[in-house]
mmCIF file of C-alpha atoms in Angstrom:
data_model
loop_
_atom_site.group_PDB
_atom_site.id
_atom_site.type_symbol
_atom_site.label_atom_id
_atom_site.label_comp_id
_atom_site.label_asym_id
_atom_site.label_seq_id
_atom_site.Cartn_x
_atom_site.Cartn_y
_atom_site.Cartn_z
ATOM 1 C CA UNK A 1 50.457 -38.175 17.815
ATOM 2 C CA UNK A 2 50.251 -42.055 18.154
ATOM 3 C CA UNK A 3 47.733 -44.535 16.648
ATOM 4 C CA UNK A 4 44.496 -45.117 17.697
ATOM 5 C CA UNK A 5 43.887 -47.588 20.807
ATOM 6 C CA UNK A 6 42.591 -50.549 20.170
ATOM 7 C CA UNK A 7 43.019 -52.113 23.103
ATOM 8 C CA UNK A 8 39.947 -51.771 26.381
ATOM 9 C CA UNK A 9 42.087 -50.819 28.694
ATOM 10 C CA UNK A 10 41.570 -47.708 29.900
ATOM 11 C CA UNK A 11 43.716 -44.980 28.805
ATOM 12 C CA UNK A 12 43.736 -41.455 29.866
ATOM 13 C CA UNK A 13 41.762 -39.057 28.400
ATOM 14 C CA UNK A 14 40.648 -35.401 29.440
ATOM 15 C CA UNK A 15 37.345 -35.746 28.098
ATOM 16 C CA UNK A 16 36.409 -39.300 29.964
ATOM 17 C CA UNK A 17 33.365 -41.402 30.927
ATOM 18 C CA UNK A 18 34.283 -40.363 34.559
ATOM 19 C CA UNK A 19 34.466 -36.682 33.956
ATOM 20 C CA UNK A 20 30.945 -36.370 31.991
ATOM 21 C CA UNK A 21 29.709 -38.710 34.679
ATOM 22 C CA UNK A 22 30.699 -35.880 37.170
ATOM 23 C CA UNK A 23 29.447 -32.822 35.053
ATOM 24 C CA UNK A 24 25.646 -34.730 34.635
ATOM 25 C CA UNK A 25 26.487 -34.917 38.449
ATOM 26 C CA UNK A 26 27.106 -31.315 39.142
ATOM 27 C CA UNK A 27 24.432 -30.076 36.992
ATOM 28 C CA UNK A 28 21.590 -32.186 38.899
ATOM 29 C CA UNK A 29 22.945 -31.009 42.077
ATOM 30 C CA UNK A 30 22.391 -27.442 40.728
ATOM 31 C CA UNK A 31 18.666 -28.339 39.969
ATOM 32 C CA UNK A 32 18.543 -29.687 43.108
ATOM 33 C CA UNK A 33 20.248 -26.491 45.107
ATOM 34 C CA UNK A 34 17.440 -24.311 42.954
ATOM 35 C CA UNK A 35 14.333 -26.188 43.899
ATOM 36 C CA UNK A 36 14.983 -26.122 47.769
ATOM 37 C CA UNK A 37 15.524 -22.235 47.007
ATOM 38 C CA UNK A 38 12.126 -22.145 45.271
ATOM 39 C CA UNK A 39 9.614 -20.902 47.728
ATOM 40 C CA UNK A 40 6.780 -21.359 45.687
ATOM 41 C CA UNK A 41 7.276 -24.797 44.815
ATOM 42 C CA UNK A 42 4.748 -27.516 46.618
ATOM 43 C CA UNK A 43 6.461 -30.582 46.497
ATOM 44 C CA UNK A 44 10.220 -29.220 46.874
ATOM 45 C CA UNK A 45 11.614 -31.245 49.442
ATOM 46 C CA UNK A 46 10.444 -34.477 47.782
ATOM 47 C CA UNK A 47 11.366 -33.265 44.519
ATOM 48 C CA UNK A 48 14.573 -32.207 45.302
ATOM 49 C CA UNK A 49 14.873 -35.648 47.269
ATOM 50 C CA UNK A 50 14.311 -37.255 44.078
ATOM 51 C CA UNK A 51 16.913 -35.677 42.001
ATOM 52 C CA UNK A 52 19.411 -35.844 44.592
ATOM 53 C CA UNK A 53 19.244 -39.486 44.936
ATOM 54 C CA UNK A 54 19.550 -39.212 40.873
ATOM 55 C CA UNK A 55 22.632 -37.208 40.799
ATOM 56 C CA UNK A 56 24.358 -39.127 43.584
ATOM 57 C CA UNK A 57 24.564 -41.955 41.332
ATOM 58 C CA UNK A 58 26.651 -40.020 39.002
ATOM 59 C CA UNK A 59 28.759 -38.755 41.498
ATOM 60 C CA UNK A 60 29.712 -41.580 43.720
ATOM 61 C CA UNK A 61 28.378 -44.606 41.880
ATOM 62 C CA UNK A 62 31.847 -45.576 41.506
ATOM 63 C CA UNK A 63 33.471 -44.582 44.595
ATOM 64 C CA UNK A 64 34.936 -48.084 46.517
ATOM 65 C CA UNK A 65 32.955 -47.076 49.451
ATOM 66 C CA UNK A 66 33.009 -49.944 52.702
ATOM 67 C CA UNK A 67 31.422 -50.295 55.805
ATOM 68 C CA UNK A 68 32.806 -53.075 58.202
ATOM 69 C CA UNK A 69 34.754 -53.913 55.465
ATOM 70 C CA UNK A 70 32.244 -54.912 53.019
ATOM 71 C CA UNK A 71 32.005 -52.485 49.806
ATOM 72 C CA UNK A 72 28.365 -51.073 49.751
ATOM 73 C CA UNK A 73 27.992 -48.645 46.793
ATOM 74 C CA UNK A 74 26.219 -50.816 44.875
ATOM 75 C CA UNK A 75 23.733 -51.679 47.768
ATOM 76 C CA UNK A 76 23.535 -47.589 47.926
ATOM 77 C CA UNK A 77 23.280 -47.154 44.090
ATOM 78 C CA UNK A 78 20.299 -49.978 44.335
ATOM 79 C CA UNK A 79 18.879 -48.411 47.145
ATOM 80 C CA UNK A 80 18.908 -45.052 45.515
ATOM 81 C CA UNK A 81 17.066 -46.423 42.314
ATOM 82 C CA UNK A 82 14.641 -47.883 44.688
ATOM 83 C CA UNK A 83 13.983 -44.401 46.411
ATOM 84 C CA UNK A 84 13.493 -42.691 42.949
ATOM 85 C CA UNK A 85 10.748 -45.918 41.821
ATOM 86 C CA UNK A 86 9.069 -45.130 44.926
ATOM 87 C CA UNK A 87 9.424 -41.417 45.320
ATOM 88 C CA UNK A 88 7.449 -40.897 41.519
ATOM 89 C CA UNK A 89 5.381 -43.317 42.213
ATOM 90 C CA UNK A 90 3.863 -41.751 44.738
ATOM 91 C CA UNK A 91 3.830 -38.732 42.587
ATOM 92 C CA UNK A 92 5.876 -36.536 45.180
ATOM 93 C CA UNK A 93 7.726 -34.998 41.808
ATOM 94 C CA UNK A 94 6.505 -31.809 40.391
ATOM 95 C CA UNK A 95 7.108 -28.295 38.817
ATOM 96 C CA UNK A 96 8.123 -25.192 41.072
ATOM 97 C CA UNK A 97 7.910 -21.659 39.994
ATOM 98 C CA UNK A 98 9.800 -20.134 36.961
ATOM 99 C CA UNK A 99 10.124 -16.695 35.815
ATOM 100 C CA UNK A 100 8.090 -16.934 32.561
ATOM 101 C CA UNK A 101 8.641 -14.601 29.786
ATOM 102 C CA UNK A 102 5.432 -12.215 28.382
ATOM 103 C CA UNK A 103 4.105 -12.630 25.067
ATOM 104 C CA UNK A 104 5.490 -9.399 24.190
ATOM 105 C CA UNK A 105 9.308 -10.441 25.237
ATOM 106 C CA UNK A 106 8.946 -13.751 23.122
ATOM 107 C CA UNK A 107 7.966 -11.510 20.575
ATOM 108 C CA UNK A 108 10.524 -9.345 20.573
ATOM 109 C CA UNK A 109 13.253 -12.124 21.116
ATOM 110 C CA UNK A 110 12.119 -14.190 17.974
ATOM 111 C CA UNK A 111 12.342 -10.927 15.871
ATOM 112 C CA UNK A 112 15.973 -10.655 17.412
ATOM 113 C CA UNK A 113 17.377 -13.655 17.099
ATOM 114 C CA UNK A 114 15.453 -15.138 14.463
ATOM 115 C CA UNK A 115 16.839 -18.430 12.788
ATOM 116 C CA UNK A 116 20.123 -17.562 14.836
ATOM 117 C CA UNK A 117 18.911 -19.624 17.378
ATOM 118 C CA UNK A 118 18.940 -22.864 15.389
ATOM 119 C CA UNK A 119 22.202 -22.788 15.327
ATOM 120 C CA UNK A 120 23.390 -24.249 18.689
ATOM 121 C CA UNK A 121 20.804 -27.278 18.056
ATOM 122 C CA UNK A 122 22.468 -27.759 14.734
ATOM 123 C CA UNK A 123 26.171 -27.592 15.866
ATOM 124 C CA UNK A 124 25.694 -30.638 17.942
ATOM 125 C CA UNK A 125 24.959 -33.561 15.357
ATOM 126 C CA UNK A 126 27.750 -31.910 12.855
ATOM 127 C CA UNK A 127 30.579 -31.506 15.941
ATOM 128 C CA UNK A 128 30.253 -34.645 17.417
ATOM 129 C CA UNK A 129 30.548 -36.314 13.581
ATOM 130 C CA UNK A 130 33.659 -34.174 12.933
ATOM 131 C CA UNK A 131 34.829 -34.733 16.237
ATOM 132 C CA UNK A 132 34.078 -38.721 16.399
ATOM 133 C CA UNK A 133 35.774 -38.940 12.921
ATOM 134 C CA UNK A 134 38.478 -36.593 12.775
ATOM 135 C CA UNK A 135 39.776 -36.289 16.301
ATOM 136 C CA UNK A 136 39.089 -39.512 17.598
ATOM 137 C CA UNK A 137 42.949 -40.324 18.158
ATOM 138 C CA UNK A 138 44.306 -36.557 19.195
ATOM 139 C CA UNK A 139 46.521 -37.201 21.981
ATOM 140 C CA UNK A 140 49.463 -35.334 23.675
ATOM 141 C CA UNK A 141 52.087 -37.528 25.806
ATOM 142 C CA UNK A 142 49.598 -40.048 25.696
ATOM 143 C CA UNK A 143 46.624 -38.560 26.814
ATOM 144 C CA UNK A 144 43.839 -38.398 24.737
ATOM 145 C CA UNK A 145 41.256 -35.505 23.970
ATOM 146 C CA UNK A 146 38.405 -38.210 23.951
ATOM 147 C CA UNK A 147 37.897 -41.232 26.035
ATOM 148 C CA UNK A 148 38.894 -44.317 23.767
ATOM 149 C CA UNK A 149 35.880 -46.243 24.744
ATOM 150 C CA UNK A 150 33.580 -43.982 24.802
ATOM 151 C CA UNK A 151 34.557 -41.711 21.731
ATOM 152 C CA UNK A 152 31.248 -40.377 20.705
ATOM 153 C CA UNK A 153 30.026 -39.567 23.672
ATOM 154 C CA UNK A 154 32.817 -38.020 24.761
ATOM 155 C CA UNK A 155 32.697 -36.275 21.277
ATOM 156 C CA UNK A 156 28.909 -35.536 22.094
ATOM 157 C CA UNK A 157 29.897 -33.627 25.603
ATOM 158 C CA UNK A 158 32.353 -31.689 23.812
ATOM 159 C CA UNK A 159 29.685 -30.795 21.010
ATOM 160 C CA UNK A 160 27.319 -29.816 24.077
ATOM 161 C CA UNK A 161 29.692 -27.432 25.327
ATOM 162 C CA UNK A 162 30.636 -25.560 22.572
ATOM 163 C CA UNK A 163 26.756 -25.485 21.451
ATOM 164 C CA UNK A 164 25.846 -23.558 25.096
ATOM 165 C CA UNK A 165 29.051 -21.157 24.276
ATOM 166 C CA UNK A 166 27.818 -20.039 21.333
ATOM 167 C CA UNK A 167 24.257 -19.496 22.458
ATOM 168 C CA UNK A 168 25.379 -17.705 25.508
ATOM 169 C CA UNK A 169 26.875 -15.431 22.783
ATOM 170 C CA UNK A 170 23.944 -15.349 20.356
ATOM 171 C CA UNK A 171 20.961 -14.581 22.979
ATOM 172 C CA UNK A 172 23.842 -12.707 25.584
ATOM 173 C CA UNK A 173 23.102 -14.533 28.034
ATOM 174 C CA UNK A 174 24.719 -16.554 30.689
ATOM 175 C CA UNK A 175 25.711 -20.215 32.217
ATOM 176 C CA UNK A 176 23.508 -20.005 35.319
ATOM 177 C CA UNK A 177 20.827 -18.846 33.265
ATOM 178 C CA UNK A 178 20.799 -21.742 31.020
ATOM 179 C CA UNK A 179 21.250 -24.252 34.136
ATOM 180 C CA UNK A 180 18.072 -22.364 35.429
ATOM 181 C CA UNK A 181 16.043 -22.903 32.189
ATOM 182 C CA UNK A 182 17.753 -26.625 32.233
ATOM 183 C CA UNK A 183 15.722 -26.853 35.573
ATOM 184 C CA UNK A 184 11.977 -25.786 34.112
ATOM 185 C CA UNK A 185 12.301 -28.130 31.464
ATOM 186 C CA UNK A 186 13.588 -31.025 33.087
ATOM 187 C CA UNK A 187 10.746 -30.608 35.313
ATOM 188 C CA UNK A 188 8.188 -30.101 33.167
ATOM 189 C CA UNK A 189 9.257 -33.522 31.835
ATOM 190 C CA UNK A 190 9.213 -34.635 35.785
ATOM 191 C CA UNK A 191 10.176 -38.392 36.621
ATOM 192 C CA UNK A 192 10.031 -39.591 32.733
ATOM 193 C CA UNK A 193 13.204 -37.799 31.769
ATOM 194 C CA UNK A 194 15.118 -40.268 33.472
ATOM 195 C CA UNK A 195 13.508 -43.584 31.806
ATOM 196 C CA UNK A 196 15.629 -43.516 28.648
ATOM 197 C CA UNK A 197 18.485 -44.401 31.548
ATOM 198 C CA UNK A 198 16.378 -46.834 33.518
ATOM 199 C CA UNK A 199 14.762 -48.458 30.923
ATOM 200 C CA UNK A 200 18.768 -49.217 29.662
ATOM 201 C CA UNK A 201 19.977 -50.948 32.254
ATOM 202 C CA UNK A 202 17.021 -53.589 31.907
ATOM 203 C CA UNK A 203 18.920 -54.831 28.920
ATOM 204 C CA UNK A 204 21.978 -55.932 30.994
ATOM 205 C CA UNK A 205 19.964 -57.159 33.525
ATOM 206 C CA UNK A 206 17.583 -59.271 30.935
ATOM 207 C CA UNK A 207 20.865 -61.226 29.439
ATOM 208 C CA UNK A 208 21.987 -61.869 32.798
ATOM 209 C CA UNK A 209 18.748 -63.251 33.439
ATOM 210 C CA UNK A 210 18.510 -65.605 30.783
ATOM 211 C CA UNK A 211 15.592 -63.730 29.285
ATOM 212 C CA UNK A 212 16.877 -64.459 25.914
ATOM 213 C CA UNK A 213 16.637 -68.176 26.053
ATOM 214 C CA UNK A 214 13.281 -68.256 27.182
ATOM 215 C CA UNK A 215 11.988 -66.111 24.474
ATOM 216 C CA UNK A 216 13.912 -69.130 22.082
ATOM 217 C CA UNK A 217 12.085 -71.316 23.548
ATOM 218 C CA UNK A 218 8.676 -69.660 23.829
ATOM 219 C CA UNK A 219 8.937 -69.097 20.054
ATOM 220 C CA UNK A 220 9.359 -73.033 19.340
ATOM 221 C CA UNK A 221 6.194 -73.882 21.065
ATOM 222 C CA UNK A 222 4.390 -71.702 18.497
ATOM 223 C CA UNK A 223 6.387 -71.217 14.856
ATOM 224 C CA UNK A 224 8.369 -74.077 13.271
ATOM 225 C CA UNK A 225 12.106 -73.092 12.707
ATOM 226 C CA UNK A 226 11.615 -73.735 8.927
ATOM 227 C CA UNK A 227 9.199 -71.203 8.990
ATOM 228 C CA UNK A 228 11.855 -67.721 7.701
ATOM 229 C CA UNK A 229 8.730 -65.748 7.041
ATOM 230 C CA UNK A 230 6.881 -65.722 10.669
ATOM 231 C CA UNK A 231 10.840 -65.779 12.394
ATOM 232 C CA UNK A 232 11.143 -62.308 10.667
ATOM 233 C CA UNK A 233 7.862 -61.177 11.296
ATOM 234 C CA UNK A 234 8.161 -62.339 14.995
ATOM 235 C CA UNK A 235 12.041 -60.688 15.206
ATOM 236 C CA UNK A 236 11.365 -57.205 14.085
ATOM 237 C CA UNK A 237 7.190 -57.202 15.856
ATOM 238 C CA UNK A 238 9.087 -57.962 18.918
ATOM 239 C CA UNK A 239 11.677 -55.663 18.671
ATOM 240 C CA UNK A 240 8.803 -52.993 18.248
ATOM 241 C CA UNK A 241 6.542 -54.395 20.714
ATOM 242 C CA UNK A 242 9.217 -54.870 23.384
ATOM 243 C CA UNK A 243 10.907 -51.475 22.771
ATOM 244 C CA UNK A 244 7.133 -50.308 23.427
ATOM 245 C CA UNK A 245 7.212 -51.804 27.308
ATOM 246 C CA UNK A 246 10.910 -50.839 27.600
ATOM 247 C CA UNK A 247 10.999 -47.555 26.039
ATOM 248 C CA UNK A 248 14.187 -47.826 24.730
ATOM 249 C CA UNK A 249 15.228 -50.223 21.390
ATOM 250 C CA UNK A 250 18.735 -50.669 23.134
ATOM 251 C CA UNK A 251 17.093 -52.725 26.005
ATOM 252 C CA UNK A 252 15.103 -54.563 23.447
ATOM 253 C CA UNK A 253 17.559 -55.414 21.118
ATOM 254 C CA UNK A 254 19.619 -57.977 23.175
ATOM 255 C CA UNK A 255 17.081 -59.934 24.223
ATOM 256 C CA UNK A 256 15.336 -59.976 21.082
ATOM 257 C CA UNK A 257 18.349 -60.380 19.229
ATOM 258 C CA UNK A 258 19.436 -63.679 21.681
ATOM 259 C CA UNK A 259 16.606 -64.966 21.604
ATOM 260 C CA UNK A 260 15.184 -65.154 18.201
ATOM 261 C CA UNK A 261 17.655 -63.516 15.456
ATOM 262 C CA UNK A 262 20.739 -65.740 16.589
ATOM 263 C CA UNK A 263 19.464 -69.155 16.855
ATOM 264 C CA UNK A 264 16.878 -69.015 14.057
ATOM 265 C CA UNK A 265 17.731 -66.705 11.744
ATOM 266 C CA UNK A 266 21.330 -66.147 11.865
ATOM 267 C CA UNK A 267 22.700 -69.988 12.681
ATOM 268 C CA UNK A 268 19.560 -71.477 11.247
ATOM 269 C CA UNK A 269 18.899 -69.823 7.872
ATOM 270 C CA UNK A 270 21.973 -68.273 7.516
ATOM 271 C CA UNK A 271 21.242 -64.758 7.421
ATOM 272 C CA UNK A 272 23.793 -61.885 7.115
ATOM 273 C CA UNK A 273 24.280 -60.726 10.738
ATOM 274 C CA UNK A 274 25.434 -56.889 10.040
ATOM 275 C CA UNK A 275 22.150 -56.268 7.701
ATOM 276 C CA UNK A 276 20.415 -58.409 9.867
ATOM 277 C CA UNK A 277 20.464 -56.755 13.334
ATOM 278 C CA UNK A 278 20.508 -53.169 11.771
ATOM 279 C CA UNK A 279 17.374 -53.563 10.788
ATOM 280 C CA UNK A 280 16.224 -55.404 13.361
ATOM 281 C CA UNK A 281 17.370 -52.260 15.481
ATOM 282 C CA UNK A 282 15.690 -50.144 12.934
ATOM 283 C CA UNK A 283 12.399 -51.945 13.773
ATOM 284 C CA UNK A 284 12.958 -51.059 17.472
ATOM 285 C CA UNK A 285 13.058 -47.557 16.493
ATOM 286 C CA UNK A 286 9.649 -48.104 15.038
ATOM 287 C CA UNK A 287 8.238 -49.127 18.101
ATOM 288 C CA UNK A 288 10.245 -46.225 19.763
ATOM 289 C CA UNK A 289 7.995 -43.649 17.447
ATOM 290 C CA UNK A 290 4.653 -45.002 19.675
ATOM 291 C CA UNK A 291 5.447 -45.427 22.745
ATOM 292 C CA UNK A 292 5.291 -42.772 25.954
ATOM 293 C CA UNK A 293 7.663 -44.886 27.722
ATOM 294 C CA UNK A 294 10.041 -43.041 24.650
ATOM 295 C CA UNK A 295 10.603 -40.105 26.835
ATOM 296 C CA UNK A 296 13.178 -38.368 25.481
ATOM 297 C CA UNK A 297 11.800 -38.956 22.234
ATOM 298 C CA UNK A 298 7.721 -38.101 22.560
ATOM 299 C CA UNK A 299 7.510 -36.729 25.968
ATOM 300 C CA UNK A 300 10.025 -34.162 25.662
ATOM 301 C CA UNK A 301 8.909 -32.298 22.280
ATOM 302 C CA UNK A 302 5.450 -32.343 23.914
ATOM 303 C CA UNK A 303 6.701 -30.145 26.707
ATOM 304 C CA UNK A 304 8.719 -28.033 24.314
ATOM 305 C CA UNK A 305 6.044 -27.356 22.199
ATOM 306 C CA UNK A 306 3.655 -26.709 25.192
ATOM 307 C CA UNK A 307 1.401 -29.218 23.314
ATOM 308 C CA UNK A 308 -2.235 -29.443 25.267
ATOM 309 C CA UNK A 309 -2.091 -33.514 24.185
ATOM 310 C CA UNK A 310 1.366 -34.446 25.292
ATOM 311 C CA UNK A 311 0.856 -38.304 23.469
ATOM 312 C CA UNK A 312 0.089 -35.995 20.440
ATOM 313 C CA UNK A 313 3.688 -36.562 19.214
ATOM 314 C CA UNK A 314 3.068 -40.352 19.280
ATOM 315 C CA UNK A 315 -0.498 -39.988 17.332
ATOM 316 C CA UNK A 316 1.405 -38.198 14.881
ATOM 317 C CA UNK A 317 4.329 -40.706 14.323
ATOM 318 C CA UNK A 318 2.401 -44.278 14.669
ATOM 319 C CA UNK A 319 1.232 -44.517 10.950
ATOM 320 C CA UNK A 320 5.065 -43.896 9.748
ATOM 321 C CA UNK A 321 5.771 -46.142 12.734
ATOM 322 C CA UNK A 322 3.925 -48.824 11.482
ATOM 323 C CA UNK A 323 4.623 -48.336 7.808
ATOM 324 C CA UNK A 324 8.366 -48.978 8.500
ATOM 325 C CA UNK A 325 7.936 -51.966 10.293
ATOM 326 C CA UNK A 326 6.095 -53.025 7.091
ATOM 327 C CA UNK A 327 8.755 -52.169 4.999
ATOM 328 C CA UNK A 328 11.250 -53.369 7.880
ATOM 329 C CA UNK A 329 9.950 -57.196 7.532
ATOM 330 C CA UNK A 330 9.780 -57.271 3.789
ATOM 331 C CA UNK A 331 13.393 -55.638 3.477
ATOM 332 C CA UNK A 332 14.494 -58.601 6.407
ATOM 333 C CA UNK A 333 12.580 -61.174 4.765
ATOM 334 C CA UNK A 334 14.118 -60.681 0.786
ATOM 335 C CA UNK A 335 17.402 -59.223 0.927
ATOM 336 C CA UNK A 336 19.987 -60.725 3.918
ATOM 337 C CA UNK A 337 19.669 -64.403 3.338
ATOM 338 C CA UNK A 338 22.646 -65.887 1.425
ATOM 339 C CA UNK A 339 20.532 -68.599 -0.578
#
């Protein structure tokens, strides 16, 4: 076993960025397979339109595809992005028909399995820790169990896989089963299950953009740079506030962070920049807690919990929201600044 890599080249790895790009592939193509087989379901060709062009992206997005020379995967990929915008806009995505269990057989299963069937949902976080920390660097002849880049994620997948083993083996039952109950719940989340994703690449595309600087200089029209107290009140509201629109604190944090916690607070007051931007992230996540555009986070416990008020997640969470921001600007304000 060698050291870890250091370097960003890529190095090979059996559990790769490519290859979990390809399983998320597969398994959308499955969804998509079972809604065209659904007879029942209204919308199905449009629905299943919509989740193809999805799951293309992970299969080919980075295939060096030309016509007449020129490469045009990206031109597809954009295209395909376009299609999905325009496809849920027009509200052409819905739910088909499931097989739905009786009260009486949810009954009977909860007596069965009982807090058995936590455990899956609980292997995940404490596998992908182990795995992240301890097997980060397993390799044989050079190839790696984990992609180097990507070694959480990679650790994540693994974590994922060995959760759905052990509950096929807990509630005996089996892999297409669980791809067809993957299918009802991704649809009962519909188009918003794949804004965390969306909402991401925004980030990327806001740096490239510029977006950052203008925020710098919208903020001098209005606060003086001497002014710590408003810069940190302004840094972490707008991390909320734009992690609100974007739905995701990852977008919001390198504009935010470009913009306002670099050139003010970091270069001009001299703030620690590891305490700094953790908490700035850490307001994000506040604004995370009260928004819909949050998917994954408030959309998708609604639908698990069959909630009749699917924003009653966020109603819940916006008071602890907004006490941590609180807290979040005070903690900013009195604790990273070296004078």
């Amino acid at each position: 076993m060698s050291a870890p890599v250091t370097s960003t080249m890529q190095v090979p790895a059996i559990i790769s960025i490519n290859n979990i790009y390809l399983l998320i592939g597969f398994v959308v193509m499955f969804l998509v397979v079972k809604t065209i087989q659904d007879p029942a379901h209204p919308k199905k060709w449009t629905t299943a339109l919509f989740w193809f062009l999805f799951g293309n992206v992970f299969l080919f997005g980075d295939l060096s595809i030309k016509l007449f020379g020129e490469p045009i995967t990206y031109q597809w990929v954009g295209i395909s992005v376009l299609a999905i915008a325009l496809i849920a806009g027009l509200g052409k995505v819905s739910m088909g028909s499931y097989y739905v269990p009786t009260d009486e057989e949810l009954e009977q299963s909860a007596q069965r399995l009982k807090n058995k069937l936590f455990v899956p949902a609980v292997m995940i976080p404490i596998v992908t820790v182990l795995c992240t920390l301890l097997l980060n660097s397993i390799n044989i002849f050079d190839i790696y169990l984990f992609d180097q880049r990507h070694v959480t994620l990679a650790a994540l997948t693994l974590a994922c896989g060995l959760a759905l083993i052990v509950g096929w083996k807990i509630t005996s039952g089996s892999p297409l089963q669980a791809l067809a109950e993957s299918r009802r719940l991704v649809d009962s989340i519909g188009w918003a299950a794949i804004l965390p994703q969306m909402l991401a690449m925004l980030g990327g595309v806001f740096i490239i953009s510029q977006t950052g600087t203008a925020i710098e200089d919208l903020v001098k029209l209005f606060v003086s740079p001497d002014n710590r107290f408003m810069l940190v009140v302004i840094y972490c509201t707008g991390m909320a506030l734009f992690t609100m629109v974007m739905g995701n604190a990852f977008a919001a944090f390198p504009v935010m962070t470009a913009g306002i916690a670099m050139p003010f607070l970091i270069q001009g007051h001299g703030a620690s920049p590891a305490p700094l931007v953790a908490i700035g992230m850490y307001s994000g996540y506040c604004g995370t807690l009260m928004t819909p555009m949050a998917a994954n986070f408030n959309i998708v416990p609604a639908a698990l919990l069959d909630l009749k008020d699917k924003y009653q997640v966020i109603k819940v969470q916006i008071p602890t929201a907004l006490t941590l921001l609180a807290i979040n600007i005070l903690l900013m304000y009195g604790v990273i600044f070296n004078d």
